[in-house]
Each structure stands twice: as C-alpha cells, then as structure tokens.
Coordinates of C-alpha atoms in Angstrom, one line a residue:
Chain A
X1 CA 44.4 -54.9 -8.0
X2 CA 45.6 -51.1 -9.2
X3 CA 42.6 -52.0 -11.4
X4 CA 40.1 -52.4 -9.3
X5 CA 41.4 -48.9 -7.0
X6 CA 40.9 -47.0 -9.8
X7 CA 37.7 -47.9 -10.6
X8 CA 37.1 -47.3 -7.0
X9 CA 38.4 -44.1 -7.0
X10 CA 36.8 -43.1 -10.3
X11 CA 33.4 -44.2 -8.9
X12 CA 33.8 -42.4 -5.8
X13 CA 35.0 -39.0 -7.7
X14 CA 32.5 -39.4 -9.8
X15 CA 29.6 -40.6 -8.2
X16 CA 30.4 -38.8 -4.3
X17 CA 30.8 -35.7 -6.3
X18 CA 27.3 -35.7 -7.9
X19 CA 25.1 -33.3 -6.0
X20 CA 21.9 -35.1 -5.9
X21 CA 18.6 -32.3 -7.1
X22 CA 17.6 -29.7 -4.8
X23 CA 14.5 -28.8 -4.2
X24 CA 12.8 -26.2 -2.0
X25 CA 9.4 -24.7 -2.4
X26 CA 6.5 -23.1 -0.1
X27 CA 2.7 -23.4 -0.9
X28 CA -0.2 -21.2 0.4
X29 CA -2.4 -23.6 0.1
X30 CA -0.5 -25.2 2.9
X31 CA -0.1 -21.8 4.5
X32 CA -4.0 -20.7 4.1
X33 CA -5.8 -24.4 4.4
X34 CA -3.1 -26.4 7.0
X35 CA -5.8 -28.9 8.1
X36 CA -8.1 -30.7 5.8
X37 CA -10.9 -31.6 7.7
X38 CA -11.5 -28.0 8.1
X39 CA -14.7 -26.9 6.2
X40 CA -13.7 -24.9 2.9
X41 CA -13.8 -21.5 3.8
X42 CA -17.1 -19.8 1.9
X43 CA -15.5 -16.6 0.6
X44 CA -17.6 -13.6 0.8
X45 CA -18.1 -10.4 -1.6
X46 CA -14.8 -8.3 -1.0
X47 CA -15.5 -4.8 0.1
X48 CA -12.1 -2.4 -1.7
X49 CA -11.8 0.5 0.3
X50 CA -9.8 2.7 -2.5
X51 CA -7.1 3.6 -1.7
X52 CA -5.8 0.2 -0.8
X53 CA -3.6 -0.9 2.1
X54 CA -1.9 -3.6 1.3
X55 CA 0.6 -6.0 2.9
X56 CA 3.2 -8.4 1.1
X57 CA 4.6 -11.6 2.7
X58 CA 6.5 -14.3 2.0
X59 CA 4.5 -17.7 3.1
X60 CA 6.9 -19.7 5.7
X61 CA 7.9 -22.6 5.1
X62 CA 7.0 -25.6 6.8
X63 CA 9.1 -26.4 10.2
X64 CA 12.5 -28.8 8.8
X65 CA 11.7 -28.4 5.6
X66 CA 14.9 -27.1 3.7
X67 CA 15.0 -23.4 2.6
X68 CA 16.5 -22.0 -0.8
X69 CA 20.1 -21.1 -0.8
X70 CA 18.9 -17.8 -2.2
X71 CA 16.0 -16.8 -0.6
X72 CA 17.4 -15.8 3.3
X73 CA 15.5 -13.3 5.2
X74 CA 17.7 -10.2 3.9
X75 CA 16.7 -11.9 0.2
X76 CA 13.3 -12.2 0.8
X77 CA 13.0 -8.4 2.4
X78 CA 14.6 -7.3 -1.1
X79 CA 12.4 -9.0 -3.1
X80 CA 9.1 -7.5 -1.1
X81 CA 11.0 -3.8 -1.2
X82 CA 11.1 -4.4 -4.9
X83 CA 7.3 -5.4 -5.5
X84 CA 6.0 -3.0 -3.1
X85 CA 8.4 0.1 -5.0
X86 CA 6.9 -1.1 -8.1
X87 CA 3.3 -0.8 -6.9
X88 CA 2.9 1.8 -4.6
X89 CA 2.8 4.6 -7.2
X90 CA -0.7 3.5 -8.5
X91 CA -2.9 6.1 -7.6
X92 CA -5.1 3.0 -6.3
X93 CA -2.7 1.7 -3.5
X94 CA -2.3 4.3 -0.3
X95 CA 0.3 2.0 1.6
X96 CA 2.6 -1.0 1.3
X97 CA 3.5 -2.6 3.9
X98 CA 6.3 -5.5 3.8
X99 CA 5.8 -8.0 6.6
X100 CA 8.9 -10.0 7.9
X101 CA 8.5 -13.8 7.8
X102 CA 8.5 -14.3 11.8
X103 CA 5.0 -12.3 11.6
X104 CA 3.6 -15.3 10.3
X105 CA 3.5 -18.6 11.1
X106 CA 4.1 -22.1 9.1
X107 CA 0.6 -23.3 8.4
X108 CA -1.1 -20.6 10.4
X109 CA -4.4 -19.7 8.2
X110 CA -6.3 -17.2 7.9
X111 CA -6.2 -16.7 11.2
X112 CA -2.9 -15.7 11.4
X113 CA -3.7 -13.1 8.5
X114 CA -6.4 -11.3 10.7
X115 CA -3.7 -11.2 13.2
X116 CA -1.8 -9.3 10.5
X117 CA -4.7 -7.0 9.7
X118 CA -5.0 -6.3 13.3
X119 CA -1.3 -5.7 13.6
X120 CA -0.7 -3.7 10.2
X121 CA -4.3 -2.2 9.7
X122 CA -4.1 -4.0 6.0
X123 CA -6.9 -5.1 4.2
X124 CA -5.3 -7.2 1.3
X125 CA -2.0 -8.8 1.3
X126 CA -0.1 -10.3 -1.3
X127 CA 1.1 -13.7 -0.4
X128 CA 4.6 -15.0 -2.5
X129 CA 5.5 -18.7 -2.4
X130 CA 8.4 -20.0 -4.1
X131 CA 9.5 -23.3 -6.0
X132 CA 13.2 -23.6 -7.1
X133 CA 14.3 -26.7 -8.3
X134 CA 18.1 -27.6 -9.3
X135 CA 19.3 -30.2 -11.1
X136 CA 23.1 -31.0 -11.6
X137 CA 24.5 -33.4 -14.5
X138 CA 28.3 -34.1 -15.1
X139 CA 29.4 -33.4 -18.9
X140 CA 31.5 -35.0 -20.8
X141 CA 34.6 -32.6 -19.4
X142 CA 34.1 -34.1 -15.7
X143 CA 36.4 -36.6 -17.4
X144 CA 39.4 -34.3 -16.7
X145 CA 38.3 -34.8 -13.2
X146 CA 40.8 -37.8 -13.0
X147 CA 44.0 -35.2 -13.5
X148 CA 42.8 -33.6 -9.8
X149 CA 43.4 -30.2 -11.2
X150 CA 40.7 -31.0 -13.8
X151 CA 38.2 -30.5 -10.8
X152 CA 39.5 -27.0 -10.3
X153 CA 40.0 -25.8 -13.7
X154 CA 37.5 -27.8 -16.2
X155 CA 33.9 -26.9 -16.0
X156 CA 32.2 -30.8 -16.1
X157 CA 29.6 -29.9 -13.7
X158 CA 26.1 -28.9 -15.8
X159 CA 23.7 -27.1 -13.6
X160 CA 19.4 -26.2 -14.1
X161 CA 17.5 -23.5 -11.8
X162 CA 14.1 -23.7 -12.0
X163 CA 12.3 -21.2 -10.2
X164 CA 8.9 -19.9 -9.8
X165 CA 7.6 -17.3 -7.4
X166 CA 4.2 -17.0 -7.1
X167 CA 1.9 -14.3 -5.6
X168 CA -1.3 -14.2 -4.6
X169 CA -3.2 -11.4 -3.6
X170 CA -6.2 -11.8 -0.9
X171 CA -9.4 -9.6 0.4
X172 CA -8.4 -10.5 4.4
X173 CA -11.8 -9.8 5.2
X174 CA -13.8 -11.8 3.3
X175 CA -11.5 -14.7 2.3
X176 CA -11.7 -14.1 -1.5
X177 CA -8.2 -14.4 -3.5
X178 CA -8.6 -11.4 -6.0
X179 CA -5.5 -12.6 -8.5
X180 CA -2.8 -14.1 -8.6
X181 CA 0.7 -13.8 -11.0
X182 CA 3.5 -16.2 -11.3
X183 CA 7.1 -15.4 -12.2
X184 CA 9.6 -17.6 -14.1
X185 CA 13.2 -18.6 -14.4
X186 CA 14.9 -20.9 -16.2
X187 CA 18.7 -20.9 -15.8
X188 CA 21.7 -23.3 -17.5
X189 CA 25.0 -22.9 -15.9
X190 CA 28.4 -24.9 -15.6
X191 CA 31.2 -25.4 -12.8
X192 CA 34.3 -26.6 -11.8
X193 CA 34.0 -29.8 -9.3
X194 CA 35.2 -27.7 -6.7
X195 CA 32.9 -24.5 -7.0
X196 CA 29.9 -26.4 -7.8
X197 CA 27.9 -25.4 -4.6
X198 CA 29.3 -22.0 -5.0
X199 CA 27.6 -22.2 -8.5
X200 CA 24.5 -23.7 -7.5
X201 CA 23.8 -20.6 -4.8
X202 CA 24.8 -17.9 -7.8
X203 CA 22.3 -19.6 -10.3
X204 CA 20.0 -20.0 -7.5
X205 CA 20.0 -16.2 -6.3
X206 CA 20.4 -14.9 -10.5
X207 CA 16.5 -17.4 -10.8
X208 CA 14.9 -15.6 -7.8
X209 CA 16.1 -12.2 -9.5
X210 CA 15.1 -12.9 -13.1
X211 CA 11.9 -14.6 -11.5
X212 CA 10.9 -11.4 -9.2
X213 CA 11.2 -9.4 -12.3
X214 CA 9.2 -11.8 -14.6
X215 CA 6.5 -11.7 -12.0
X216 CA 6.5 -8.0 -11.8
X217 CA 5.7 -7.6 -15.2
X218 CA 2.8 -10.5 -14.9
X219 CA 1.8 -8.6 -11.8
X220 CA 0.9 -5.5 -14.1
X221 CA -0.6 -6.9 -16.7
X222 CA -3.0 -9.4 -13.9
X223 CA -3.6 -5.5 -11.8
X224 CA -4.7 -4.5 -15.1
X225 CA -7.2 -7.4 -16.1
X226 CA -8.2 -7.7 -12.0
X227 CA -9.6 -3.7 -12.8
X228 CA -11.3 -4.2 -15.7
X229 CA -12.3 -7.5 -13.9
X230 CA -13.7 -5.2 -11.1
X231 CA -15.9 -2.4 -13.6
X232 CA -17.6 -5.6 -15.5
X233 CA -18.6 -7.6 -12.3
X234 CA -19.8 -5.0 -9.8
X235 CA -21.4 -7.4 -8.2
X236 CA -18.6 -9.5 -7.1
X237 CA -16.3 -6.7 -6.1
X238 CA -17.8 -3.7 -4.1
X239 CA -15.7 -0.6 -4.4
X240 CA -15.6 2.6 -2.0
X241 CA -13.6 5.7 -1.9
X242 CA -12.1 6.7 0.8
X243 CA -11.1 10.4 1.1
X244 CA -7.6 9.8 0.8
X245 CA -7.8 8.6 -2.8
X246 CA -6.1 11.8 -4.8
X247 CA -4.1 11.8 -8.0
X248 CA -2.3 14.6 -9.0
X249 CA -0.7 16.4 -12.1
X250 CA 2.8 17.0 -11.2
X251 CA 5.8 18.2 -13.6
X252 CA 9.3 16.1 -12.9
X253 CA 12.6 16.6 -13.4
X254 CA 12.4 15.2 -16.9
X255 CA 10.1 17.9 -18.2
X256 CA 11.7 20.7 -16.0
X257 CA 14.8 19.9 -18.1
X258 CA 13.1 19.8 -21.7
X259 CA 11.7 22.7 -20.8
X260 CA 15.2 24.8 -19.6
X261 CA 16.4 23.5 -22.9
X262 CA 13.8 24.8 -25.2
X263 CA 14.0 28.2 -23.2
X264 CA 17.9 28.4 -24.2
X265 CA 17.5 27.1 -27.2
X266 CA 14.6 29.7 -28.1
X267 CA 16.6 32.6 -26.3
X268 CA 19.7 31.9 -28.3
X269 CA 17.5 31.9 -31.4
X270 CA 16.0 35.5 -30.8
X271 CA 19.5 36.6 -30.6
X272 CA 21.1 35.5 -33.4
X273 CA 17.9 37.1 -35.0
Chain B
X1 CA 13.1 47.4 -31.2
X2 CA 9.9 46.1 -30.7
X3 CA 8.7 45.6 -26.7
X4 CA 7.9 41.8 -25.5
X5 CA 4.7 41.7 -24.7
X6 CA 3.3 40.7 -21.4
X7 CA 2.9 37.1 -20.7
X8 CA -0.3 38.1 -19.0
X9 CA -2.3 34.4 -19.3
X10 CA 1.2 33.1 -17.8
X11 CA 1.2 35.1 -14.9
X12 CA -2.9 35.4 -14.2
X13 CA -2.5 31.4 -14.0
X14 CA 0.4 31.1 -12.0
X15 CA -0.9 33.9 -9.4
X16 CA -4.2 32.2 -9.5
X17 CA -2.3 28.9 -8.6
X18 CA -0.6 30.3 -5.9
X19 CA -3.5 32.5 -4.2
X20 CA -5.4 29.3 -4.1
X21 CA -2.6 27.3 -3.0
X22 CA -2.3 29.7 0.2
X23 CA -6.1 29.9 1.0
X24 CA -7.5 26.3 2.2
X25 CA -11.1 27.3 2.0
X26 CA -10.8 28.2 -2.0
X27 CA -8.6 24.9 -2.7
X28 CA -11.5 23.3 -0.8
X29 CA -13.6 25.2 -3.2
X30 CA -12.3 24.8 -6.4
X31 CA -10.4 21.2 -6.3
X32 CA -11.5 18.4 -8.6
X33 CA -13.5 16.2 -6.8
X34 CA -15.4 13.7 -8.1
X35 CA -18.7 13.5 -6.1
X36 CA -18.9 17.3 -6.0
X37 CA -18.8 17.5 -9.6
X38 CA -21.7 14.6 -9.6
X39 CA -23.5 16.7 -7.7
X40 CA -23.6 19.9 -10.1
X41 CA -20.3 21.5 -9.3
X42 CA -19.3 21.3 -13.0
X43 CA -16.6 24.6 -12.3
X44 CA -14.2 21.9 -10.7
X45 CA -12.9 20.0 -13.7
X46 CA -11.5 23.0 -15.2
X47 CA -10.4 25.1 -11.2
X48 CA -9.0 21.4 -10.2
X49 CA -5.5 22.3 -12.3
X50 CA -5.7 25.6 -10.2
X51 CA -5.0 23.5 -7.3
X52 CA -2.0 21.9 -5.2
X53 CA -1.3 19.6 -2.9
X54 CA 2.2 20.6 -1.4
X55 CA 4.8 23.4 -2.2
X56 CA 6.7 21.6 -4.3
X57 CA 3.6 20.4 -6.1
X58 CA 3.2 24.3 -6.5
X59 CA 6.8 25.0 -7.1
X60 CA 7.7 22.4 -9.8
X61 CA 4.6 23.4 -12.1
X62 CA 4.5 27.0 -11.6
X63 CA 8.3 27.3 -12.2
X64 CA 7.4 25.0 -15.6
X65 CA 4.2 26.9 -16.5
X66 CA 6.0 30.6 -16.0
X67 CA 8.7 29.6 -18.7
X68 CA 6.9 27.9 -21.2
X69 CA 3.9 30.5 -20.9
X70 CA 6.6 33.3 -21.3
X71 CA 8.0 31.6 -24.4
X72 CA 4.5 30.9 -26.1
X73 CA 3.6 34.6 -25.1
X74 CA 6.6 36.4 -26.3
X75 CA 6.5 34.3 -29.1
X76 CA 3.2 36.1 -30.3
X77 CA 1.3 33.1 -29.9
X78 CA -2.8 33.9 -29.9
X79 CA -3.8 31.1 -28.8
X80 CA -2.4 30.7 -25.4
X81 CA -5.5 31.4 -23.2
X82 CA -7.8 28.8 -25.7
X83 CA -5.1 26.2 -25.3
X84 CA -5.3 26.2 -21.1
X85 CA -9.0 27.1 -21.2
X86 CA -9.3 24.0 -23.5
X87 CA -6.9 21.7 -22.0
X88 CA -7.9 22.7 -18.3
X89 CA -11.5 21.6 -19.2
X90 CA -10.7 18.5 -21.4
X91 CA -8.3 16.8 -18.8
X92 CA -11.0 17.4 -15.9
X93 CA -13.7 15.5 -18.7
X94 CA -11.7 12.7 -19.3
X95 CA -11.0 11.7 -15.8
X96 CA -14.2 11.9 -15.0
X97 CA -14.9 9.8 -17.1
X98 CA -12.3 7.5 -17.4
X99 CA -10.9 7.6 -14.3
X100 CA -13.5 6.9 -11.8
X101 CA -11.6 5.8 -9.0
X102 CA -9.9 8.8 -9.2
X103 CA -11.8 10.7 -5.8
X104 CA -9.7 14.3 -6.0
X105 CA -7.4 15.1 -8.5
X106 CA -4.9 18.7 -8.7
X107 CA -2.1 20.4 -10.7
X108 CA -1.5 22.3 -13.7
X109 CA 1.3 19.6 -15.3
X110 CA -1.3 18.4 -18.0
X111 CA -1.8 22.2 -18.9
X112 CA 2.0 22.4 -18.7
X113 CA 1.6 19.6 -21.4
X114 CA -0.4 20.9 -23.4
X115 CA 2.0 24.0 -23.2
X116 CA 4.8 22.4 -24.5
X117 CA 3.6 20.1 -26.9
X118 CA 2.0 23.3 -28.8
X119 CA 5.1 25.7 -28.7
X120 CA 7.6 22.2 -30.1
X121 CA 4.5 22.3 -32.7
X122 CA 5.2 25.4 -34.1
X123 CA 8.8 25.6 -33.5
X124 CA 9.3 22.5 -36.3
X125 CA 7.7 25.1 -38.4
X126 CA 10.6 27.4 -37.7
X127 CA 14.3 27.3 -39.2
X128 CA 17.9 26.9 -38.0
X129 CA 19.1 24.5 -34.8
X130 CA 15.6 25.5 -33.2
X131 CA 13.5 23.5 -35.3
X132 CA 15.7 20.3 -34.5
X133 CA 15.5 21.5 -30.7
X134 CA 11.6 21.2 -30.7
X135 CA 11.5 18.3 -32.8
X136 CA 13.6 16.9 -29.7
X137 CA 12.0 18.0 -27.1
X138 CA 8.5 16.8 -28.7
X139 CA 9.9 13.1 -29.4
X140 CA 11.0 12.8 -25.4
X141 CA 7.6 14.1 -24.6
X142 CA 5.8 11.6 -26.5
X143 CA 8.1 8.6 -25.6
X144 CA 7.8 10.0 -21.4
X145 CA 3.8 10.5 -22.3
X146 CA 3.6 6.9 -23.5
X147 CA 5.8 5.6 -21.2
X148 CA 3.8 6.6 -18.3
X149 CA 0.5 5.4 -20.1
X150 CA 1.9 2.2 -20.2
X151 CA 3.1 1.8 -16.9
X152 CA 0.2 3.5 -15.1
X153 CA 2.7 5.9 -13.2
X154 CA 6.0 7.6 -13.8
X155 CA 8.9 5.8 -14.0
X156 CA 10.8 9.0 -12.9
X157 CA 12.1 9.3 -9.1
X158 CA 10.4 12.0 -7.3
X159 CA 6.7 12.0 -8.4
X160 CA 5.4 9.3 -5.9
X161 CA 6.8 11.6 -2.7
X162 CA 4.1 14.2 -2.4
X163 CA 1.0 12.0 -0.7
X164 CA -0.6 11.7 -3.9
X165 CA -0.5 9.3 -7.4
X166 CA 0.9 10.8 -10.2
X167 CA -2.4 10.7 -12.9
X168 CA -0.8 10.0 -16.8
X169 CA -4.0 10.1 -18.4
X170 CA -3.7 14.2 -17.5
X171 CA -0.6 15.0 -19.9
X172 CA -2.0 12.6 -22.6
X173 CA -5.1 15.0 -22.4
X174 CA -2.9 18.0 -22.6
X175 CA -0.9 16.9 -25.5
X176 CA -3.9 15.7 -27.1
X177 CA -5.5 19.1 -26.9
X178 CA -2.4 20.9 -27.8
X179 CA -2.0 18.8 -31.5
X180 CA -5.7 19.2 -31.6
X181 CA -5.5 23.3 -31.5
X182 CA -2.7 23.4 -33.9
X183 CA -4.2 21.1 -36.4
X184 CA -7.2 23.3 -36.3
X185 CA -5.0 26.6 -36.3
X186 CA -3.1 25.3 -39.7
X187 CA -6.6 24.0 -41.4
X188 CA -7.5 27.5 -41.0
X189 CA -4.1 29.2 -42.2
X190 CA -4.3 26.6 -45.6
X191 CA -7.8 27.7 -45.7
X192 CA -7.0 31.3 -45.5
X193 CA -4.2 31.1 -48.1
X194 CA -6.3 28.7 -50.6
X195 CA -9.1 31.7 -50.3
X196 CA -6.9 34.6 -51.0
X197 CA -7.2 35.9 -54.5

C-alpha cells in the first residue's frame, strides 16, 4: 500500500508539476484580412510622400486568446519606443508615431488603419505581430524533487523560448505592404520546481528583447534593399518630396571633443618649441 | 618672435556663416536645394555649407570650424582656402548625385571634416606626443565616419534634435577631399625633391 502512495505521489509531483507548452502569437493576416469571403484587396501603386510619417503598432490579439507573459502594454510601448528611436534619424522619416494597442481593434482591417490615418495623419505604419512559443521538459535532476527541498534548490525544470516578432510595413493608402523583417530568439534556460513560472516570464521577456533587437538590425538591412528596391522599379513606387525633406551637416559632441584635444595638444607643442 | 598670422579663410567663413544665418532671404538664396540647382542654380552646392538651420546648428560648427581653421592657419598651412573651396563643392556634387531624396541640405560639418582629417594628416608627419595625438584623433574620425556610413545616421545623442537628418555621406566627402589634397600636396613635395639638383 505505502507502494502504491508513493507512486501516486511521485506521479502527481511529477506529472501535476509539468507545465504543459505555452503558446501565444498574433497574425496580421488575421488583423488585415479578418473575413474570407471578402474579395482580396487589389493593392494599388503606393505614392511616398518623402519625408515619411509613419505609425508603428502592435496587431491585437484576438478577443480570449491568451497573451504573452512578456509582452503587456507597458512592454509593448517599450518595444515600439525602441523601433521608432532607431528609425527616426533617417533623413527619410519626418515622424514616428507609436499607436497604443486600444487604437486598434482585434480583426479590424484596413478599415480600422484609415481610421488611424485619419486620427494620426500617417501614411505608412509598421505593423508587429508576435509568436512565442515555450516548451518546458523535466531533467534528469527533477529527481531530487522527491527530497521536497529538491524542488526549491535543484534546477530539474528545462525551459525553450521561441520567439519571433515580426513587422510589416504598409502604404495605408493604397493597400501595398512595402517590406517586411522578422526578428528571432531562441532561449534555453533551467529552474527550480518552485520558480519555474517565475523562469518561464524572465526567459519570456529576455526572447522579446533579444528578438526586438534581432529585428532591428533585419529592419536596416530590409530599409536598405526596400530603397534600392524603390530607385530600380520606379514604376511600382512613386516618390515625391515634400518641403520638409532636409538633411543637414552638423558637428557633435564627439568631434567637438577631438577637436579641443588636438587644439591642446598642438598648443602644448608650440610651447615646448 | 615671429607674429601668428591671421586665420583670415577661418574667420571670412565663419562670418559668412553667420551673416547668412541672420538674414532669411540670403539662406533662402544660397541653401542647397535640390530642384533649384536642377534648374541652373549650380552656386548652391558649394553656398549650401554656408547655411544653418538653428543656432546650435550654427553654434556647434562655427565653434568647430574657428579652432580647427586657427590651428591649420597658424600652422602655415597654404592650402586651407583650396581644401574648403574643394570640399564645399565636392560634398554639394555627391549628394546631388547620390543622394536624391535628399530635398535641402545645410552646414559646414563636412568642411569641418575635411578640416580635421587634413591638419591629423600632416601632424603624423610631425614629432614628439603630437604625432600620436593626430594619429588618434584621425583613427576616431575614421571609425565615427564609418560608423555613421553604416548606420545611415549618427549613433551619437544630440544630432537628430535640430528638425533635420543628420547627412553622413557629407563628412565622408570631406575626408575624402582632405586625403585627396594631401596626397596631391606630398606627390608634389617628392616631385620637387626628386627634381632638385
């Protein structure tokens, strides 16, 4: 009979314990094209009034579905404030303007996004969807599990995060997606028993960070093709200037201080002559 | 003791810079704009690095411009005026060409460049603590140069406040010029010496 409870007990300590894989994701497709029977929507020739005014958004997700343990509003914010820093020092882009999730609605179309024209006065916007996966094994170690303070102190629990974030980058107007650039993450992690969903939401917010930056850097190199993509195909992308489009040579801080050193330094050599 | 002589290219540029800064109708004038120079205004890609787009636009490159210039002056440099003249003109020429979105472009950093690039230049060819100095000075300019090549902008804080991008392609110019005039200067000075009896 003692037998039997133990095996019971083992089963339920190991088994109960075993966080099943998590899974949370949210697709433009589902965003931009919610109903099927729709027609496709014909895109037209996008007109890029230089410099740009852009918007970035995260795409909601879809009403119950569950959310990532990393990516909460004040997360997803971050992550737009850090895209939008990085961008809006090309010459090329006159505003960036991060849109708050409850702007836009689950499955709302492009509808919704000439609402957000309307409301922003943006003419592209850059649309990020996520996909984070977790998966959580039990090692070899979980064996210390049967001590009790084994699941405080033993680190049996074997954690992946899989995450992608994803951005795509639309002409409102006339419906044509101009690029797009993914960013990846892979992370391995272990935990104790008892810390494991602690664990699970520090892997899950280190993927979103190491996947932001992975897709900045794609996000570069897909500006720079999308450009070149733009001066070979004039007939697929019209471009105008507006006014506004300046660039400027300007001396910073670095060079103001290269420049006080080589004046010391050559004043001090004078004199010593 | 010999007098210093007067940085007079240094100051002409950096009065010019700042009478045009303070009269709207010349920065209207003179400013590097891109259809105006399609349509014959050719004076603009050299005036545009006469022009500024906010005080401390002004401020920054004048401030740079007046000690560099005095060092390269002083120094008994003769090649100062050639070396803006060129670099002014060059930089304007290579956006235009390679930079066509580029609609109005302003500031004298590239010249400020070119500038420093030249002076580090010849101060390798000097002795003592100096030389090491310049040979310092020119490697961070290089690596900052490429830097902002590669990224497109500046990965400095500061140069994306003023209501205007910051254009790398401009200091590469003015380096580029500034390595081209000294390479020409010292063909001439081997010449000269290979040529005397």
């Amino acid at each position: 009979m003692r037998k039997i409870a133990s095996i019971v007990f083992l089963c339920f300590v190991l088994g109960g314990c075993a966080t099943p894989t998590k899974h949370t994701s949210t697709s433009v497709v589902d965003f931009l094209y919610p109903d099927v029977r729709d027609p496709v929507v014909s895109p037209g020739t996008p007109l890029l009034a230089l410099p740009l005014r852009v918007g970035i958004a995260f795409v909601p997700a879809q009403r119950g579905a569950a959310t990532s343990f990393a990516l909460t509003e004040k997360r997803q914010s971050d992550v737009l404030n850090e895209v939008a820093n990085h961008f809006k020092k090309y010459p090329f882009v006159r505003t960036i303007e991060v849109i708050p999730s409850a702007y836009l609605r689950p499955r709302g179309g492009f509808a919704n996004l000439d609402q957000i024209r309307t409301m922003y006065g943006v003419d592209v916007i850059a649309l990020v969807s996520y996909d984070q996966t977790q998966f959580t094994d039990q090692g070899l170690l979980s064996i210390a599990y049967w001590t009790i303070v084994g699941a405080y102190i033993v680190r049996g629990q074997k954690n992946d995060t899989h995450t992608m974030l994803d951005t795509v980058v639309y002409d409102i107007p006339s419906r044509k997606m101009l690029f797009r650039a993914p960013g990846l993450s892979e992370i391995k992690g272990s935990a104790t028993l008892v810390n494991q969903s602690e664990q699970l939401r520090t892997d899950s917010e280190a993927g979103v960070s190491q996947a932001t930056a992975d897709m900045i850097k794609n996000l570069d190199a897909q500006l720079l093709a999308f450009r070149e993509k733009v001066k070979e195909r004039p007939e697929e992308y019209r471009v105008v200037r507006t006014e506004g489009y300046r660039g400027g040579g300007m001396v910073d801080g670095l060079m103001l201080a290269l420049l006080g050193a080589l004046l010391g330094g050559a004043y001090w050599a004078r004199r010593r002559k | 003791m010999r007098a210093l002589p007067i940085p007079v290219w240094t100051l002409a540029i950096c009065a010019a810079a700042a009478v045009v800064f303070g009269a709207p109708q010349l920065q209207a004038a003179l400013v590097y704009n891109r259809e105006a120079i399609a349509a014959g205004e050719a004076w603009r890609l050299v005036s545009g690095n006469l022009v500024h787009f906010s005080g401390s636009h002004l401020i920054k490159d004048v401030v740079a411009l007046l000690a560099i210039g005095l060092l390269i002056e002083t120094g008994r440099r003769r090649h100062f005026a050639l070396l803006c003249l060129a670099s002014g003109s060059l930089i304007g020429s290579v956006l235009y060409v390679a930079e066509p979105e580029l609609a109005v472009y302003g500031g004298l950093s590239g010249i400020v460049t070119a500038a420093a690039t030249y002076l580090c230049l010849h101060g390798i060819e000097e002795d003592g603590a100096y030389r090491w100095l310049c040979l310092g000075v020119l490697l961070c300019l290089a690596a900052k140069t490429g830097c902002e090549i590669a990224l497109g902008f500046s990965p400095l804080p500061g140069t994306d406040a003023e209501g205007f991008a910051l254009v790398p392609l401009s200091h590469a110019v003015g380096a580029a010029t500034a390595i081209a005039l000294f390479a020409l200067e010292n063909r001439s000075a081997t010449r000269g010496l290979l040529i005397a009896p």
